[in-house]
CSV table of C-alpha atoms and ligand atoms in Angstrom, one decimal:
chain,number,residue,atom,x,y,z
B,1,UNK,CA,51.2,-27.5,-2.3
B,2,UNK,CA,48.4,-27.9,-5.0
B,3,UNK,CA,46.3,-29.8,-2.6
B,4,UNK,CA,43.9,-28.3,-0.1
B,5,UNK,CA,45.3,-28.2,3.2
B,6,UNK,CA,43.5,-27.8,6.7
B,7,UNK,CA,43.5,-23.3,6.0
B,8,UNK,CA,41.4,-24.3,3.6
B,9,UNK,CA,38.5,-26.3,5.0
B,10,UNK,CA,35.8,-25.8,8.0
B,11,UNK,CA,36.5,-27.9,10.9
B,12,UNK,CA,34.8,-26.1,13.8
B,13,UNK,CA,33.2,-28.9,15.9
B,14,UNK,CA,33.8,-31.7,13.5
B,15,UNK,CA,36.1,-34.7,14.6
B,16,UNK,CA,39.3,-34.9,12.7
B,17,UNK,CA,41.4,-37.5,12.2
B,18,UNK,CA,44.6,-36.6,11.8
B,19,UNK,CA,47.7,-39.0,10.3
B,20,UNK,CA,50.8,-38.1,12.2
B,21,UNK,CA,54.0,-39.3,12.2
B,22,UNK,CA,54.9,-40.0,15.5
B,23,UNK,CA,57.5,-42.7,14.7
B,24,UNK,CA,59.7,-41.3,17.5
B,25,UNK,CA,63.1,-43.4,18.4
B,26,UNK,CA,62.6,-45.4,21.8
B,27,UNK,CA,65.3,-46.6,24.3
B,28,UNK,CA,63.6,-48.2,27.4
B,29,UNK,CA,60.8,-46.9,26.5
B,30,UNK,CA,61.8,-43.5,26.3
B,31,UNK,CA,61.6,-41.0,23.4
B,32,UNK,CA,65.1,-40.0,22.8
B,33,UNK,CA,64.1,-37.6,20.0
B,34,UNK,CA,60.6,-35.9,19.7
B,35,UNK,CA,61.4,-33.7,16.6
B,36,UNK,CA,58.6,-35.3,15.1
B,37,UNK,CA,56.0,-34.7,17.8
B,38,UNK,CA,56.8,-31.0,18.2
B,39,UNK,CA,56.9,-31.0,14.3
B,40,UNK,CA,53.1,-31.5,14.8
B,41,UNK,CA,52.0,-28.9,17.0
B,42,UNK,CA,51.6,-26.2,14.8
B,43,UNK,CA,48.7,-28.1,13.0
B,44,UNK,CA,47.3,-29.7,16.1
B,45,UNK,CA,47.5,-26.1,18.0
B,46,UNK,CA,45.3,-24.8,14.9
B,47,UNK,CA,42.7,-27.5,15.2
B,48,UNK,CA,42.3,-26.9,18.8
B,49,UNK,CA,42.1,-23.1,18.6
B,50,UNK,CA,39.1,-23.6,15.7
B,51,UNK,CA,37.3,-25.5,17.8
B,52,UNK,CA,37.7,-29.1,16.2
B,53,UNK,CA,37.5,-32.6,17.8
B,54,UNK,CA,41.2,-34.1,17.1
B,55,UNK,CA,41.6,-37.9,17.1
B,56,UNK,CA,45.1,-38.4,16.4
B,57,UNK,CA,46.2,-41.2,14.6
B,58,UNK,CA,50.3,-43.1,14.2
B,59,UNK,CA,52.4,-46.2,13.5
B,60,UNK,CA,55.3,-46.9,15.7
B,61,UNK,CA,58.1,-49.1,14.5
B,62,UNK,CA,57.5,-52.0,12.9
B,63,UNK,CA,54.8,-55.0,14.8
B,64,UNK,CA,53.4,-56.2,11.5
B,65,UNK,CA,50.1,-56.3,12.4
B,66,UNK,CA,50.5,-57.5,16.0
B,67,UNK,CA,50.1,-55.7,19.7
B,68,UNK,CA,53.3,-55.6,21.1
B,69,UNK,CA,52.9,-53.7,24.2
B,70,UNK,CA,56.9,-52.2,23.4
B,71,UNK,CA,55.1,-50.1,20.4
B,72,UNK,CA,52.1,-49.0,22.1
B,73,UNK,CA,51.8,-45.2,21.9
B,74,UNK,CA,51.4,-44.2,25.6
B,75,UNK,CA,55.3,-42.5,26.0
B,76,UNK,CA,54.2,-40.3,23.1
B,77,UNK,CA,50.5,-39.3,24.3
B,78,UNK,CA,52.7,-38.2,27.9
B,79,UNK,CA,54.9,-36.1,25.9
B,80,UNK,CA,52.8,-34.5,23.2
B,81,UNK,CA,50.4,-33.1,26.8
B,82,UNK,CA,53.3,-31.6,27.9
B,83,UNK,CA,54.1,-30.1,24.8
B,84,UNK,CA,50.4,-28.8,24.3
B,85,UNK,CA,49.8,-27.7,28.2
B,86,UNK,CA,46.8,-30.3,28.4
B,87,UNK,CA,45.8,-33.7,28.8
B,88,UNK,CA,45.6,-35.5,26.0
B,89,UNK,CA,43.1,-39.0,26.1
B,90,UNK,CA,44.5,-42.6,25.1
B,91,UNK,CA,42.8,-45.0,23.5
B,92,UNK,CA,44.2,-48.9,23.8
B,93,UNK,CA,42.9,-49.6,20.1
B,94,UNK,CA,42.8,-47.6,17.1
B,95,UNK,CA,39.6,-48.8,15.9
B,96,UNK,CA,36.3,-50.6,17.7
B,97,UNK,CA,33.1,-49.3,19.4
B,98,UNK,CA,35.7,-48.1,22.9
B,99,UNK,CA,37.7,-46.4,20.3
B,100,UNK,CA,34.0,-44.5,19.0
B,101,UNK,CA,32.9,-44.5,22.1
B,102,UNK,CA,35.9,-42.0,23.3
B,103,UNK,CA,36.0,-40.2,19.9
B,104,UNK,CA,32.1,-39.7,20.5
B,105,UNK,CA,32.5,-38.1,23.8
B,106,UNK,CA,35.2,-35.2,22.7
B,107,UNK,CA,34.0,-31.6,23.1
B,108,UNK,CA,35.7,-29.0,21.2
B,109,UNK,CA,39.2,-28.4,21.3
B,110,UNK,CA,39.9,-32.5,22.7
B,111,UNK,CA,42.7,-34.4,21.9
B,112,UNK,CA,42.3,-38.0,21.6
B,113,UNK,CA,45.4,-40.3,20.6
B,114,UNK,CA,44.6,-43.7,19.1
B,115,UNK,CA,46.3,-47.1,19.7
B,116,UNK,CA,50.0,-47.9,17.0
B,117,UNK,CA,47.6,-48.5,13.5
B,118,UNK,CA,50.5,-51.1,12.8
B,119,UNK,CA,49.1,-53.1,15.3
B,120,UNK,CA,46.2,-53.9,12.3
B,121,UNK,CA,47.3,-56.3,9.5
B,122,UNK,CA,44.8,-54.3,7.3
B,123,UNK,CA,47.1,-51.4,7.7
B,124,UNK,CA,49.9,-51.9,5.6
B,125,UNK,CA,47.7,-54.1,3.3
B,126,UNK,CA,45.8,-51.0,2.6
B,127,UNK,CA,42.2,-52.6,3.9
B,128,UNK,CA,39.5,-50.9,2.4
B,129,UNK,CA,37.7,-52.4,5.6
B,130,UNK,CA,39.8,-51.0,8.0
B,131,UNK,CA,40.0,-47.6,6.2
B,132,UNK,CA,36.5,-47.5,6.5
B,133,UNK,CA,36.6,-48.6,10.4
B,134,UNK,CA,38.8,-44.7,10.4
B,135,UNK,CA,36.9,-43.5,8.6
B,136,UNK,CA,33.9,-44.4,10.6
B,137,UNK,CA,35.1,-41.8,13.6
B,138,UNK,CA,35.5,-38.5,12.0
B,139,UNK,CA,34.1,-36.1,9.7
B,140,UNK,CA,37.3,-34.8,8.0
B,141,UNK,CA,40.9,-36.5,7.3
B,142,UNK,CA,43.9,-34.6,8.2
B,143,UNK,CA,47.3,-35.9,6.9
B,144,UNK,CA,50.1,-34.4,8.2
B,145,UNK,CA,52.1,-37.7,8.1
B,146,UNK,CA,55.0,-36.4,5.6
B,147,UNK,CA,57.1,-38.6,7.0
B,148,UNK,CA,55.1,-41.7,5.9
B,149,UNK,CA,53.4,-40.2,2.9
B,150,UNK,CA,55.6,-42.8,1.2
B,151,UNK,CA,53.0,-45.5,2.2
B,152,UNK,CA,50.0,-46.4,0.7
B,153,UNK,CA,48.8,-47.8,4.3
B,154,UNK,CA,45.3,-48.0,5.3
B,155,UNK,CA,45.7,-44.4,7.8
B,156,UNK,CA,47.5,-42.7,5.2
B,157,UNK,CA,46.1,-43.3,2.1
B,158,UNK,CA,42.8,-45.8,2.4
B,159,UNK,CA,41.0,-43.5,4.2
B,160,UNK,CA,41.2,-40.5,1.9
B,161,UNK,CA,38.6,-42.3,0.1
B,162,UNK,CA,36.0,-42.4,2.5
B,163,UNK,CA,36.5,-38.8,4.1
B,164,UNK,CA,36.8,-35.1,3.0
B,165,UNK,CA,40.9,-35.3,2.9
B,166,UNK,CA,43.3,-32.7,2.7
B,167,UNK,CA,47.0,-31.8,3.9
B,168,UNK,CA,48.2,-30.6,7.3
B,169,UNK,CA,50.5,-27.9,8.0
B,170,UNK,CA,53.9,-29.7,8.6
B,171,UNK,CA,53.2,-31.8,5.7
B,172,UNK,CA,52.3,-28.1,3.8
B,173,UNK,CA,55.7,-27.4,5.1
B,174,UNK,CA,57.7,-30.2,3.9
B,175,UNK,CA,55.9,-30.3,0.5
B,176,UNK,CA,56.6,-26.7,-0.5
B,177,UNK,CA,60.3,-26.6,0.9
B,178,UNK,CA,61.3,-29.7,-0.9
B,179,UNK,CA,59.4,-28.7,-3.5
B,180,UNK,CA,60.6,-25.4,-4.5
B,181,UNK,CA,64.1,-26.9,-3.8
B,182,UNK,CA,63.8,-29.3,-6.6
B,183,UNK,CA,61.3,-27.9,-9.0
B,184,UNK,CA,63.2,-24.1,-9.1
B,185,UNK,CA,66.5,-24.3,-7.7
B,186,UNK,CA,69.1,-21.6,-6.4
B,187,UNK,CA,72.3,-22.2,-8.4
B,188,UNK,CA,74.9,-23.2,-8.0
B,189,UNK,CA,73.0,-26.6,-6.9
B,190,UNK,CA,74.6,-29.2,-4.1
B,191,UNK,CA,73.6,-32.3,-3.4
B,192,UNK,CA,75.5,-34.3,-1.0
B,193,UNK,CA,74.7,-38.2,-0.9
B,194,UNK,CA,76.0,-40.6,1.8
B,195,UNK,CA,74.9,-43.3,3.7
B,196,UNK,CA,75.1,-47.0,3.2
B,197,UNK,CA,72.1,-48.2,1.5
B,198,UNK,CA,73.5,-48.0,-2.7
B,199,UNK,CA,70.5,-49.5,-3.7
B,200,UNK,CA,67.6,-47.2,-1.9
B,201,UNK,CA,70.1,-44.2,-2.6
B,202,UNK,CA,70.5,-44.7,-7.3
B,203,UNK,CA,67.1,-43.2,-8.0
B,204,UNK,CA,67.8,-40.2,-6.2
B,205,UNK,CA,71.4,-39.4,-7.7
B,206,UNK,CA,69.9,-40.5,-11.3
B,207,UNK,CA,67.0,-37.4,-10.3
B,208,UNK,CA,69.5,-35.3,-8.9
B,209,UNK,CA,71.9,-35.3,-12.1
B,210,UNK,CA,69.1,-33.9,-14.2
B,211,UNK,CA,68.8,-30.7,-11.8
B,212,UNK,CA,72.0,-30.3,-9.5
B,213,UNK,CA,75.0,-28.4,-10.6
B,214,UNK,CA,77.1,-30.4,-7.7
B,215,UNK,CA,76.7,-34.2,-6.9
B,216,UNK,CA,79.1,-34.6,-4.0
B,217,UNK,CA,79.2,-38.6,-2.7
B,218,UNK,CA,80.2,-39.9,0.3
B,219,UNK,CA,79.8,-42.5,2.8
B,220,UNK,CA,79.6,-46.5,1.9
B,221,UNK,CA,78.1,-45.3,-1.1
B,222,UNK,CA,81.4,-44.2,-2.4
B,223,UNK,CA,83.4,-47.5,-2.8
B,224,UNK,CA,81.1,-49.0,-5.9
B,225,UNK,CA,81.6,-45.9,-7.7
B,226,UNK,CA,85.9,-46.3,-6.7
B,227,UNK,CA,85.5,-50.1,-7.3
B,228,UNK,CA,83.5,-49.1,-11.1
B,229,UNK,CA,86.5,-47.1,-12.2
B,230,UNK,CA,88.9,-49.9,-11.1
B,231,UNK,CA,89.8,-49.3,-7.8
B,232,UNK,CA,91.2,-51.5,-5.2
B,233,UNK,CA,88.4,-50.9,-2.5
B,234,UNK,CA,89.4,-53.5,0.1
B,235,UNK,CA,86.5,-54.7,2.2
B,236,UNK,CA,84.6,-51.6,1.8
B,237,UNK,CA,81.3,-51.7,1.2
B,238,UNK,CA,80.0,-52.5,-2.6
B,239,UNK,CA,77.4,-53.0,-3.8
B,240,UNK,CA,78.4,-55.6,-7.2
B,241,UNK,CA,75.2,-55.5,-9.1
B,242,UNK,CA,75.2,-52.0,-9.4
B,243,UNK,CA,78.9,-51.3,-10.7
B,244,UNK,CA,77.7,-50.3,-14.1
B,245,UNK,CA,74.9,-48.0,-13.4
B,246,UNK,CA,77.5,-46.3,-11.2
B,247,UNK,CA,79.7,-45.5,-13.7
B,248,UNK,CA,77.5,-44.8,-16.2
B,249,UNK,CA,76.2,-41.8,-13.3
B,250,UNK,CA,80.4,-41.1,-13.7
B,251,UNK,CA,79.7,-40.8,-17.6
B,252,UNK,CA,76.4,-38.8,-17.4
B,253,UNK,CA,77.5,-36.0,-15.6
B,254,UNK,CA,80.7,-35.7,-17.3
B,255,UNK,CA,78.4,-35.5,-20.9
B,256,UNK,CA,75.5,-33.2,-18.8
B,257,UNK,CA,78.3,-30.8,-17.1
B,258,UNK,CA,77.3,-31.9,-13.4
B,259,UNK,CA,80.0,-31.6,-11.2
B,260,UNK,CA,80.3,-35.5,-9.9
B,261,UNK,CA,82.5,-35.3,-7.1
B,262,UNK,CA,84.4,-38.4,-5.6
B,263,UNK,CA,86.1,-38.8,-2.6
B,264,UNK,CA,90.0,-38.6,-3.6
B,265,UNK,CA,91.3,-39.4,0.2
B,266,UNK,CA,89.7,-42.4,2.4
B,267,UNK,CA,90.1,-42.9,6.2
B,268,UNK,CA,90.9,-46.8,6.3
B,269,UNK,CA,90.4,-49.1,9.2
B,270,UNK,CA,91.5,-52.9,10.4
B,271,UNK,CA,88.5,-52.8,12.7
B,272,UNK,CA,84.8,-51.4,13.1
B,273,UNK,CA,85.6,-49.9,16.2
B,274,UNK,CA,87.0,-46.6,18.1
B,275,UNK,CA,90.2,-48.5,19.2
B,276,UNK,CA,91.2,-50.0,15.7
B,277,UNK,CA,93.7,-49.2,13.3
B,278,UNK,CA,93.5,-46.1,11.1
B,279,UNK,CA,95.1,-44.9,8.0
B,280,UNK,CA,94.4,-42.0,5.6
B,281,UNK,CA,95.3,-43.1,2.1
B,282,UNK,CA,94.6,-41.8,-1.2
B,283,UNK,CA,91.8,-43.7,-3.2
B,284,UNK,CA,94.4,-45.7,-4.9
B,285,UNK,CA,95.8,-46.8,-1.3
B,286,UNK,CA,92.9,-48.7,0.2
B,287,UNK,CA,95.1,-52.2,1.2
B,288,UNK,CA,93.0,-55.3,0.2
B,289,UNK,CA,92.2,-56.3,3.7
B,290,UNK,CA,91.2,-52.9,5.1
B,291,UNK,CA,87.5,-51.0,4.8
B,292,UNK,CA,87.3,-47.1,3.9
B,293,UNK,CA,85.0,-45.9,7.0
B,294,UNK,CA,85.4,-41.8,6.5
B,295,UNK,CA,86.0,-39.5,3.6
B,296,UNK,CA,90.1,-38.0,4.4
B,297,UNK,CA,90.6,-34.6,5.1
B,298,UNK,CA,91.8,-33.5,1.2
B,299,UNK,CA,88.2,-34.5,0.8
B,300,UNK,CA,87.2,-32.8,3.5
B,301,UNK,CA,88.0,-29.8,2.1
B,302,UNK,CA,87.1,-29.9,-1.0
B,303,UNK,CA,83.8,-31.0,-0.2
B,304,UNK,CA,83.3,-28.3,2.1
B,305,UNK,CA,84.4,-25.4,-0.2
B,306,UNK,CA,81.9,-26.6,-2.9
B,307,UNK,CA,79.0,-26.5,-0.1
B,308,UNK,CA,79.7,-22.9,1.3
B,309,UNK,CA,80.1,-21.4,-1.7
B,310,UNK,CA,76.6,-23.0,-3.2
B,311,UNK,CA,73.3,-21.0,-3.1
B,312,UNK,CA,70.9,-24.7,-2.3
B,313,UNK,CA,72.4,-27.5,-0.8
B,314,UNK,CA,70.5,-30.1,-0.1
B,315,UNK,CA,72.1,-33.3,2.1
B,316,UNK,CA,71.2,-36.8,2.6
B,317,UNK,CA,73.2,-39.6,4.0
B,318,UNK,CA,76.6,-39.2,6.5
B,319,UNK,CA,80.4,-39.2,4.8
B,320,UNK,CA,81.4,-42.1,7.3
B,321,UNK,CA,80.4,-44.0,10.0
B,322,UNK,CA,79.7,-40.5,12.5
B,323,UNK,CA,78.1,-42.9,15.4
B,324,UNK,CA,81.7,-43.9,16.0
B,325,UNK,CA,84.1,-41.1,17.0
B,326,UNK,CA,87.2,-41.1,15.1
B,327,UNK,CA,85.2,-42.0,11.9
B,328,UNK,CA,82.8,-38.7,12.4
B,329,UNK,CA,85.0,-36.5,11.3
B,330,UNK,CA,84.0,-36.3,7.8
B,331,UNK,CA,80.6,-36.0,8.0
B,332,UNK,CA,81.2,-33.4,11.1
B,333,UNK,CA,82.7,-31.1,8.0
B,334,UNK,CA,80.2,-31.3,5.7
B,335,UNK,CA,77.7,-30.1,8.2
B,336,UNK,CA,79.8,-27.3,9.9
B,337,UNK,CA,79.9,-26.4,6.1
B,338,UNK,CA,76.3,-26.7,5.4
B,339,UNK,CA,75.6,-24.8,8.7
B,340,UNK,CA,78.3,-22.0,7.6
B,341,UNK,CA,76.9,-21.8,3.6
B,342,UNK,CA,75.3,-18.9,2.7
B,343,UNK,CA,72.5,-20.6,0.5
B,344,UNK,CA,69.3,-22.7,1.8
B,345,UNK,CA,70.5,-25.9,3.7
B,346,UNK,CA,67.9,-29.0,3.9
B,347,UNK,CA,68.9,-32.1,5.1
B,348,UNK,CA,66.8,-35.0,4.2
B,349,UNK,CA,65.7,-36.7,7.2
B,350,UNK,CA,67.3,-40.0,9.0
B,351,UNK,CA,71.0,-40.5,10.0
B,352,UNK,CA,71.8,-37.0,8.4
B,353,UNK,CA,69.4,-34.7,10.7
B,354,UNK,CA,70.2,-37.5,13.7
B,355,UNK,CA,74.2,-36.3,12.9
B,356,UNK,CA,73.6,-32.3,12.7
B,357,UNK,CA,72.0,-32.9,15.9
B,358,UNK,CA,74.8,-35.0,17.5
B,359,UNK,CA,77.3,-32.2,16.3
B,360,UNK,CA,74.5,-29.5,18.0
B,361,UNK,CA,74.6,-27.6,14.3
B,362,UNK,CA,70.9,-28.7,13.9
B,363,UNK,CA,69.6,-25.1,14.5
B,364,UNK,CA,72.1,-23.9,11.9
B,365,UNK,CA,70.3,-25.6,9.1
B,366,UNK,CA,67.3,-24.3,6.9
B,367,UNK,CA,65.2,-27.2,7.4
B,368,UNK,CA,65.1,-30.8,8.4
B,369,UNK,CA,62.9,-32.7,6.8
B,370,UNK,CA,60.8,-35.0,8.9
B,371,UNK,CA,60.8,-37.8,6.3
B,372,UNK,CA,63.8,-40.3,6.1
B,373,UNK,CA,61.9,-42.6,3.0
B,374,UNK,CA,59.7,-39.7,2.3
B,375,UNK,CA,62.1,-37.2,1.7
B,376,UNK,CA,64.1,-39.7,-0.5
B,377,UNK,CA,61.2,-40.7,-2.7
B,378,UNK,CA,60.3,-37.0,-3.5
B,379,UNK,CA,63.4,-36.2,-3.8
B,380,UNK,CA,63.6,-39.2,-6.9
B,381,UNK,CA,60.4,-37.6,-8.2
B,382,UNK,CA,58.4,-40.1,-7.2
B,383,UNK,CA,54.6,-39.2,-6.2
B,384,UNK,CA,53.7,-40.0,-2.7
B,385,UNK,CA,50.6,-42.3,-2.4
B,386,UNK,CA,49.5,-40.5,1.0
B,387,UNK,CA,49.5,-36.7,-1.1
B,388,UNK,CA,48.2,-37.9,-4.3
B,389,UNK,CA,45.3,-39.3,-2.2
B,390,UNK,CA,44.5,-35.4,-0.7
B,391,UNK,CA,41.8,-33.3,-2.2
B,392,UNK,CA,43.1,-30.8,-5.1
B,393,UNK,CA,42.7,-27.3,-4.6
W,1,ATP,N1,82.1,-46.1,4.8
W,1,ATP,C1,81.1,-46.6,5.4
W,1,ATP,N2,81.0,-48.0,5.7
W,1,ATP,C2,80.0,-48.5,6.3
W,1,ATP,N3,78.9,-47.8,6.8
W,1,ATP,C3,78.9,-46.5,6.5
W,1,ATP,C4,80.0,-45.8,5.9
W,1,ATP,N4,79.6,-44.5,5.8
W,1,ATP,C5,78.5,-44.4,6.4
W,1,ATP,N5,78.0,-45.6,6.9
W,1,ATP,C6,76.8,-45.8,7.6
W,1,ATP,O1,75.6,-45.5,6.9
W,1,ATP,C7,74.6,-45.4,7.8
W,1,ATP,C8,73.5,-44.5,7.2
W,1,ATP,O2,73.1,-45.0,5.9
W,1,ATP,P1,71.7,-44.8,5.2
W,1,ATP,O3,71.8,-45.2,3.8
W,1,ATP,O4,70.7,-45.5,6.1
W,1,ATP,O5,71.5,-43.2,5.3
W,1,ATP,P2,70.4,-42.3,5.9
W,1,ATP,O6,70.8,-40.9,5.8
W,1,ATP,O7,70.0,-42.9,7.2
W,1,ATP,O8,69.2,-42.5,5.0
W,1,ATP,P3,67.7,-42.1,5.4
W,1,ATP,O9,67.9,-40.6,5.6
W,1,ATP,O10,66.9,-42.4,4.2
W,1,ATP,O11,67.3,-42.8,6.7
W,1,ATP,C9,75.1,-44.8,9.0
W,1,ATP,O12,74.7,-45.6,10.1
W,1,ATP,C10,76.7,-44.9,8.8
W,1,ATP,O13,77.4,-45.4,9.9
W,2,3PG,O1,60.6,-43.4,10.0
W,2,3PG,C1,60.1,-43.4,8.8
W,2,3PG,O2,60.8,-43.2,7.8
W,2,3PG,C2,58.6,-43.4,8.7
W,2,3PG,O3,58.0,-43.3,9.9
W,2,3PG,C3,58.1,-44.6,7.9
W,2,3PG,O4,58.4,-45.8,8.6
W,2,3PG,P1,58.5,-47.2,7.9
W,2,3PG,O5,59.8,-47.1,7.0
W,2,3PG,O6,58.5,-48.2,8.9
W,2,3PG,O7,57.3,-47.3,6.9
């Protein structure tokens, strides 16, 4: 990373506030995943062991600027003391003279979680005012928010300006795997794109075929490309404005010698749901009133020889719909072969690490990024508002 991170300043008895991502998934109120809390630790561990005052600061979900007591932070406070072995203070707000009044109180070593910062309309607008209002209760800025380094939000960017600001170590972490990746890859290069979103997912694959030696597509991503080249696609997912940019990808490659690989066998369905119909055709099989939902097993295959045999693979986005069970089995294979390649595995955040995990090959991977957005944005080459903010070295 060439930006100072938290190695390289002073913070013995100064408060810190430190951007986290603790955007943890919630059923009942319940954190059902707290990768990205125990991400944390290592930087909040170092900030208590050199004595510093840690206000820690996070958006949950989405309340656009509203309380909504679903959102409020307090499940993830209860976990992240367990996980640190000691209590760890909650404020209700996130800014206000209670808020200074608990910061102000913190001896050395304290940990002091603020009140969801998307509970502020100024957040996401980027106040300067509010920035400051952060600003206001600590001597240093921490982030160590890769996963929303994406945002130029009030708590992730705004506040830079007003405060000392450098990088934390998970956000250290992320940067310089992702970075090295990309910048100085091990060849051969594969990357794997799934998923349904065509539109968030172009800028990456138009990044990616200027430095991968494999392109490997999958998921509802797939169809537009089949549907570009003339394909009967059925009610699969397309996306029609972006036909010609996909085959234009299919074109590029072919002139830049990327391998641009295609599904060339579809698992069909009647139905989105375990109990419906299945077939497996060939790509010019899909019948006009039935949706491709997996990659087939010829693809399968294919796929998976191309990722065990590469030195860098980096993945983003399932093959198929993995949440339901006979329509997992094509992303299952591509990450039994990303956890069986001999090269450096990263899987870029969201549905992807949620699907290594479901399959329990999560440990088998290299790393997992803790970014969904953030992960794809770098990925596309894009700078990230909440790094570009951080102090040079
Ligand atoms: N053939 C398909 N038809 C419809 N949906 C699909 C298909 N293949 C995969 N999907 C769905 O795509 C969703 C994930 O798509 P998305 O583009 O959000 O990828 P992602 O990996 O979550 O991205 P990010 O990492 O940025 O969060 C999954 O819920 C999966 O069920
Ligand atoms: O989950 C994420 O990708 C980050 O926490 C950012 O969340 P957002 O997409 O709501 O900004």
């Amino acid at each position: 990373m060439n930006k100072k991170s938290v190695r390289d300043i002073d913070v013995a008895g100064k408060k810190v506030f430190v951007r986290v991502d603790f955007n943890v998934p919630l059923e009942n109120g319940a954190i059902t995943d707290d990768t990205r809390i125990r991400e944390t630790l290592p930087t909040i561990n170092y900030l208590i062991e050199k004595g510093a005052k840690v206000i820690l600061a996070s958006h949950l979900g989405r309340p656009n600027g509203e309380f909504v007591d679903s959102l409020r932070l307090t499940p993830v406070a209860a976990r992240l003391s367990e996980l640190l072995g000691k209590p760890v203070a909650k404020a209700d707000e996130a800014v206000g003279d209670a808020v200074k009044a608990k910061a102000d109180v913190l001896n050395n070593g304290d940990v002091l979680l603020l009140e969801n910062v998307r509970f502020y309309p100024g957040e996401e607008k980027n106040d300067p005012e509010l920035a400051k209002q952060f600003a206001a209760l600590a001597d240093v800025f921490v982030n160590d928010a890769f996963g929303a380094a994406h945002r130029a939000h009030a708590s992730t960017e705004g506040i830079a300006h007003f405060l000392p600001a450098v990088g934390g170590l998970l956000m250290e972490k992320e940067l310089d795997v992702l970075g090295k990746a990309l910048r100085n890859p091990e060849r051969p290069f594969t990357a794997i794109v799934g998923g349904s979103k065509v539109k968030d997912k172009i800028g990456v694959i138009e990044n990616l075929l200027k430095i991968a030696d494999n392109i490997i597509i999958g998921g509802g991503l797939s169809y537009t490309f089949l549907k570009a080249q003339g394909y009967e696609i059925g009610k699969s997912l397309l996306d029609k404005d972006r036909l010609e940019l996909s085959l234009s990808f299919i074109e590029k490659a072919k002139e830049s010698g990327v391998n641009f690989l295609l599904p060339v066998d579809i698992v069909v369905t009647d139905d989105f749901s375990a109990d419906a119909n299945t077939q497996i055709v060939g790509i010019d099989g899909i019948p006009a009133d039935w949706e491709g939902i997996d990659i087939g097993p010829k693809t399968r295959e294919i796929y998976a020889d191309v990722i065990k045999s590469s030195k860098l693979v980096v993945w983003n986005g399932p093959m198929g719909v993995f949440e339901i069970e006979p329509f997992s089995h094509g992303t299952r294979a591509v990450a039994q072969a990303c956890a069986e390649a001999e090269g450096y595995t990263v899987i870029g955040g969201g549905d992807s690490a949620a699907a290594a995990e479901k399959f329990g090959l999560a440990d088998k991977m290299d790393h997992i990024s803790t970014g969904g957005g953030a992960s794809l944005e770098f990925m596309e080459g894009k700078a990230l508002p909440g790094v570009v903010a951080l102090q040079d070295k």
